Amino acid sequence: MNTVVDICAKSCDRNGGRRVRLHEHIRDALHVFDKIKHRVDGSLCELIRLAIVCHDWGKVLPAFQIQRLKNKCYTPCSPLIDIPHSFFSLLWIDEDKLKQRLPQHDADTYREFVFSAIAYHHWRENFFELISSPHADIITLIDALGAVKGNLEENLRAEIEKLGDGWHELVGFNETMANGLHNGVPLSEYARPPYHFYFLPKRVGLDDKKMREWILIAGFLQRADHFASFCEEEGQDVSIAEGEICPMRPDDIVKEVKGKIQEKIESSPVHLQDSTEIWQLETINVCKDKNVILVAPTGYGKTEFAFLWGSGDKFFYTLPLRAAVNQIFERAKAVFGENTVGLLHSDADVYLFGDGGEGQANLKAYDLARQLAYPAIISTGDQFFPYALRPPGYEKIYATFSYSRLVIDEVQAYDPRAAAIVVKFIEDIVRMGGKFLLMTATLPEFVRRHIVDAVGKNNFEYINLYKQGKDTLEKIKKHKIKVELIENRTDKEKPDFTIPEEKLVPVLSQACEGKRVLVIANTVKQAQDIFERLKYVIEKDNQYKALKSKIWLLHSRFTHADRDALEAKMCGRGGAFKNPKPDSEREGKILVATQVVEASLDIDADVLFTEVAPLDALVQRMGRILRRYGPMTDPQKVPSPDNPNVYIWVSQHGLQSGQHYVYDPDVVLLTIKLFKDRPDKHCKDWLSEKLTKHPKLDDRTQSVLQGIFGCEEGSRREGRETSRKGKRKRPTDEQTPVSRPREFEFVCSEYDKYELVNKLFESLSEETDYLRTFWQTKDILDAGYMSDRKEDAQKIFRDIHTLSVVPDHRREEFITAIETFFNNTHNTRTCFTLFKKEVLSKFVVQVPFYAQQIQQREFKPVEWWVRDLSCVQEALKKALMRWCQGIYFANYKYDERMGIIAEAPWGCKDTAIL
């Protein structure tokens, strides 16, 4: 008889971790699941436990023990053929004994689910090749097992026996499967693949109930396995899995949260109601256990309602932008407590690390959030919504959301493709058993209808606070809007979007009157041009000298460090545009920005100058003007302006600097039409008629602008028409241009904005890019599309078209910064968070991506330089190169005031937004 040897599951030698034996890891994973098994239907618990017990049995393979884990004493010492251990696990399960533990009414289906969950719980990109056809490595391995499989089976049985509960009785080599694989049967015939569109035929035919059970078995296995591994690597006891279990009963939590929120609302300076009339407390009583769509103005207290709705259960609060997520995270901690709220977004580790001495502890909290362990998690939407594309590992997310509550805030900030993905995610989590709260100031009616159709009108509560507060909102008229037409030049379909000097003079004049002036452009290039020209006039003209140090530029093409510093200057403590503006402030100032200020920054200005944009985006921009007077303010205390305080610039050719690259031009045209014809508001078929009558965009644009502003383009063309005899035709009444001013203005109440945005979405034609993109994306998802990689799913959701660059002129400075950092840094778990914070954030900038750039070798990978650095320990160099993947040196110039300064030398239009 051979000596039985230890089978290791992990070789954890970092962060105080320890070598973990296989039975210990399985026990840890079972312990994690035991803490959350009350979230699962009782009938599935045993199936999940089966999958957990068997999931790592393939680690008995000599190649895994000796080559991967350096278990040098392991015997037998061959064969050293390495295949994924999860595949190999299936070969050690005695199917006959397994079936005895399965529900007998459908044992074959549940066996498939358990086998699939085990085989693919660590999906890798090369798995498709391994499972879709006969594979030489698998055949060779099975050949080589003949002499040693008895020893391996003995090792495994002895190891699993340490678990108790008779689990070792399931150990038995599966000769039937081994022979099939050896004879060329692909692994996908034994374990149904849950991923890849290619394998969709293997998944069709499953009803919703069975599909849900499959996802839950795989998802809870992944959740338990990943969290147990995390604890083992960190040297922590798996009992911290109880972090998901709140220390108080749900009823007590709800009561405590209600008390804190009532106290916060009553102490608010804009609170108008008696405590018995606080709408959040009244409304929550009728919808606490329902799905909810909440439409309400910004500043109405939606966040506090969301905290009430989510309290007592595990919940996720999502927003589109990092800055807003950080703000809600701080508010959530004040309500729920420091140790019950997690933060998730791409730079959450840097934010949590902070500048104080608690960085190490905060990073541990970040890791717990990544494991979804907190009762409340505040996150950017891109951390979860891309899983609607079902990339590998999506089951873990869906299993967690099957018993959780999801808050989707600021849904109007997502583009049509992302909005379709969000809607699909909502549908899926409702099918899984979770609940959702969709909150927004503007909800497209077609989105609402689609959710109603998918979820069922009896499965959610629709709450419209605009309707409930109509009387008050109609009285709040703090914005007077002036829409101005700019006659810009065009050359061979390349319009010049330079804002004329006479339009910029009022920007300076308003600031000289002591006002906060906000200027918003639709592209970085336009914002930089406006900023430079304003700055030039200020420096040359003494009447504006007070503004020399009171003008700033903000957009996305700054380094993270510079942008964070700028945002702090604008809305941090004592910020130049911090909300609310103090009554005593008399100092004029100007902020030139792009769309980054629409939703992420809590700023307050007096006047807005902006390029035209879709109506919902313009409403968001207007929300930054007189923000100090929120929708809960007594209307009598809100000033009604005599003069315009919102100026909207419309370029005659191209409409706005981003053209169709940034916004759908037909949606912009519809916006202008709605502004002009507000009293009528009958635009239901207007856009469809224009699309039919004028198929070419330029013709359509000129027709609309001529009808609204009486553009010269149309009158000149008509004036040139001649008869066949060469004489100029006498214009008919229809041809005679009507004299119209090149501008119009109107006062807009808070309720008017709501109605206008509703009318915009009601009037959209199915032929617009906006609706076409939404429905095409949704149809593809409904057809069963699955992304092959999580990274691809995130790119589709975020519609990423940027590259990370370090400007060439800063190359030496960047390399020196890396050398200095690693000369003074040891290999600690905070090393690369510090590297991101202290090096990458100060040098890396996002720029628009054009394919020609790579082809013309304008970009050089940073990795080429990093791999030759002698100051970096070899143990760290591999990790450093991974961190630098996708970052390039490029011939851009960078300026701390302006950000990246570059023309696109490849003939591409610079249309990058934000």
PDB file of C-alpha atoms in Angstrom, residues 499-519 530-552 587-592 607-609 647 649:
ATOM      1  CA  ILE A 499     -17.881  80.774 -30.953  1.00  0.00           C
ATOM      2  CA  PRO A 500     -17.962  84.398 -32.217  1.00  0.00           C
ATOM      3  CA  GLU A 501     -16.403  87.066 -30.040  1.00  0.00           C
ATOM      4  CA  GLU A 502     -19.716  88.871 -29.595  1.00  0.00           C
ATOM      5  CA  LYS A 503     -21.126  85.744 -27.957  1.00  0.00           C
ATOM      6  CA  LEU A 504     -18.208  85.468 -25.533  1.00  0.00           C
ATOM      7  CA  VAL A 505     -18.289  89.099 -24.388  1.00  0.00           C
ATOM      8  CA  PRO A 506     -21.423  88.499 -22.262  1.00  0.00           C
ATOM      9  CA  VAL A 507     -19.581  85.684 -20.463  1.00  0.00           C
ATOM     10  CA  LEU A 508     -17.005  88.203 -19.253  1.00  0.00           C
ATOM     11  CA  SER A 509     -19.600  90.911 -18.590  1.00  0.00           C
ATOM     12  CA  GLN A 510     -21.694  88.642 -16.383  1.00  0.00           C
ATOM     13  CA  ALA A 511     -18.615  87.579 -14.410  1.00  0.00           C
ATOM     14  CA  CYS A 512     -17.630  91.234 -13.933  1.00  0.00           C
ATOM     15  CA  GLU A 513     -21.024  91.755 -12.291  1.00  0.00           C
ATOM     16  CA  GLY A 514     -19.935  89.370  -9.530  1.00  0.00           C
ATOM     17  CA  LYS A 515     -21.670  86.284 -10.899  1.00  0.00           C
ATOM     18  CA  ARG A 516     -20.566  82.688 -11.112  1.00  0.00           C
ATOM     19  CA  VAL A 517     -20.586  81.871 -14.846  1.00  0.00           C
ATOM     20  CA  LEU A 518     -20.626  78.325 -16.176  1.00  0.00           C
ATOM     21  CA  VAL A 519     -19.748  77.649 -19.839  1.00  0.00           C
ATOM     22  CA  ILE A 530     -13.287  79.029 -25.457  1.00  0.00           C
ATOM     23  CA  PHE A 531     -11.065  78.990 -22.356  1.00  0.00           C
ATOM     24  CA  GLU A 532      -7.979  80.234 -24.235  1.00  0.00           C
ATOM     25  CA  ARG A 533      -9.855  83.056 -25.929  1.00  0.00           C
ATOM     26  CA  LEU A 534     -11.495  84.197 -22.690  1.00  0.00           C
ATOM     27  CA  LYS A 535      -8.144  83.997 -20.918  1.00  0.00           C
ATOM     28  CA  TYR A 536      -6.487  86.050 -23.675  1.00  0.00           C
ATOM     29  CA  VAL A 537      -9.073  88.852 -23.411  1.00  0.00           C
ATOM     30  CA  ILE A 538      -8.853  88.888 -19.611  1.00  0.00           C
ATOM     31  CA  GLU A 539      -5.064  89.259 -19.726  1.00  0.00           C
ATOM     32  CA  LYS A 540      -5.136  91.989 -22.393  1.00  0.00           C
ATOM     33  CA  ASP A 541      -8.072  94.109 -21.204  1.00  0.00           C
ATOM     34  CA  ASN A 542      -7.776  95.854 -17.847  1.00  0.00           C
ATOM     35  CA  GLN A 543     -11.532  95.985 -17.301  1.00  0.00           C
ATOM     36  CA  TYR A 544     -11.406  92.210 -16.770  1.00  0.00           C
ATOM     37  CA  LYS A 545      -8.228  92.065 -14.657  1.00  0.00           C
ATOM     38  CA  ALA A 546     -10.192  90.920 -11.554  1.00  0.00           C
ATOM     39  CA  LEU A 547     -10.897  87.656 -13.405  1.00  0.00           C
ATOM     40  CA  LYS A 548      -7.243  86.754 -14.074  1.00  0.00           C
ATOM     41  CA  SER A 549      -7.110  84.109 -11.362  1.00  0.00           C
ATOM     42  CA  LYS A 550     -10.843  83.358 -11.432  1.00  0.00           C
ATOM     43  CA  ILE A 551     -11.217  81.312 -14.604  1.00  0.00           C
ATOM     44  CA  TRP A 552     -10.795  77.517 -14.800  1.00  0.00           C
ATOM     45  CA  GLU A 587     -16.737  87.718  -6.562  1.00  0.00           C
ATOM     46  CA  GLY A 588     -17.118  86.988 -10.275  1.00  0.00           C
ATOM     47  CA  LYS A 589     -15.659  83.766 -11.677  1.00  0.00           C
ATOM     48  CA  ILE A 590     -15.843  81.546 -14.766  1.00  0.00           C
ATOM     49  CA  LEU A 591     -15.746  77.773 -15.171  1.00  0.00           C
ATOM     50  CA  VAL A 592     -15.404  76.431 -18.728  1.00  0.00           C
ATOM     51  CA  VAL A 607     -25.491  81.954 -15.378  1.00  0.00           C
ATOM     52  CA  LEU A 608     -25.033  79.222 -17.988  1.00  0.00           C
ATOM     53  CA  PHE A 609     -23.712  79.516 -21.547  1.00  0.00           C
ATOM     54  CA  TYR A 647     -27.923  80.929 -23.027  1.00  0.00           C
ATOM     55  CA  TRP A 649     -25.828  78.383 -28.674  1.00  0.00           C
TER      56      TRP A 649
END
